[in-house]
XYZ file of C-alpha atoms in Angstrom:
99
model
C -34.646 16.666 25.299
C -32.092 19.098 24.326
C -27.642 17.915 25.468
C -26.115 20.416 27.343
C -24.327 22.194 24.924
C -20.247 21.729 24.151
C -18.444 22.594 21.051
C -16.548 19.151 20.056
C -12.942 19.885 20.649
C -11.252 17.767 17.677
C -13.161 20.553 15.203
C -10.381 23.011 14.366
C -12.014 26.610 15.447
C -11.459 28.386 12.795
C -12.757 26.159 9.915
C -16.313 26.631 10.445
C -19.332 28.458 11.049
C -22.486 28.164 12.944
C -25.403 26.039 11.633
C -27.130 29.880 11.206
C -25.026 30.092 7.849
C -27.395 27.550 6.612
C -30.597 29.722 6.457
C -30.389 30.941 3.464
C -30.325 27.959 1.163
C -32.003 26.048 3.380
C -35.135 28.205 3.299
C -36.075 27.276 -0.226
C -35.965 23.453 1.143
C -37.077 23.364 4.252
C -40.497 25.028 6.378
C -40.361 27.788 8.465
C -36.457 28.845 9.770
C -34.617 25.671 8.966
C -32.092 26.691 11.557
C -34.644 26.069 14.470
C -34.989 22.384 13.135
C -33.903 20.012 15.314
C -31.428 17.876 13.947
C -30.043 13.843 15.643
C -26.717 12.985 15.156
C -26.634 9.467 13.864
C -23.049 8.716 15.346
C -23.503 10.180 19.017
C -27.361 10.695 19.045
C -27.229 14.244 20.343
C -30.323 16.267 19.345
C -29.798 20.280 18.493
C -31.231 22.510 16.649
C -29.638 23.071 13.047
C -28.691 26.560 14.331
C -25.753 24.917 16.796
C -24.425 22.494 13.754
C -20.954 23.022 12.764
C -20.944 23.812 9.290
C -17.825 23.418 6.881
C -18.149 25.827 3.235
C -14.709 25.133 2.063
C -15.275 21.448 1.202
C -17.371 19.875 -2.270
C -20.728 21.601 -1.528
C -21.391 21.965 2.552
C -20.958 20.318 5.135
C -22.357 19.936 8.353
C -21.308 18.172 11.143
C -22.405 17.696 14.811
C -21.284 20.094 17.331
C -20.818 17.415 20.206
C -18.587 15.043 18.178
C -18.111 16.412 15.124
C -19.503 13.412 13.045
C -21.460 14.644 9.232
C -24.957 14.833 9.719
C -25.691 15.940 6.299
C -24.045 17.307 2.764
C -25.558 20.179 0.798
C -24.690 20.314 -2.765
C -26.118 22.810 -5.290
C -25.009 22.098 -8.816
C -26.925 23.961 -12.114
C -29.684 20.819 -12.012
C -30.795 21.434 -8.337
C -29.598 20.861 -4.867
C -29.058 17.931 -3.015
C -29.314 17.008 0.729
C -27.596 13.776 1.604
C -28.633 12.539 5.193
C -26.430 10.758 7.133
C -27.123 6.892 8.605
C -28.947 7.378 10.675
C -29.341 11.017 11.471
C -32.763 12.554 11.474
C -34.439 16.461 11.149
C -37.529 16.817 12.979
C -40.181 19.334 11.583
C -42.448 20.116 14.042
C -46.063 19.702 13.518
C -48.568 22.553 12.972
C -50.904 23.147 16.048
């Protein structure tokens, strides 16, 4: 079941972009649209899709946290060897099963 939706409020507005900015490189890792994903915060166990994850590019590689309370979820690092996606404790993705 999907939280009602709230932006957490200690995330500075204009440091960050949707979880949408993530299709791209996300794509090559994940099925189908990564950003429809659904994605459980490990620190307040919200569950959203990827699409609604506040996501940081000015740090060391990307990061996104949750949009309730602003906790990382994961890391996404591309370096010339290949790219890495650190999960969180505790934080899951959920890809859905084919019917």
């Amino acid at each position: 079941m999907t939280t009602p939706y709230t932006y957490a409020t200690t995330t500075p507005d204009d440091r960050y972009l949707d979880g949408n900015a993530l299709a791209g490189i996300l794509s090559n890792l994940l099925p189908g649209d990564p950003t429809l994903h659904e994605c459980r915060c490990g620190t307040c166990h919200s569950t959203e899709p990827l699409a609604r994850a506040l996501v940081y590019l000015d740090c060391p590689g990307t990061v996104i946290r949750c949009p309730h309370c602003s906790a990382v979820m994961l890391q996404l690092t591309t370096t010339p060897t290949g790219t890495y996606l650190t999960v969180t404790a505790d934080t899951t993705l959920r890809f859905p099963s084919k019917p």
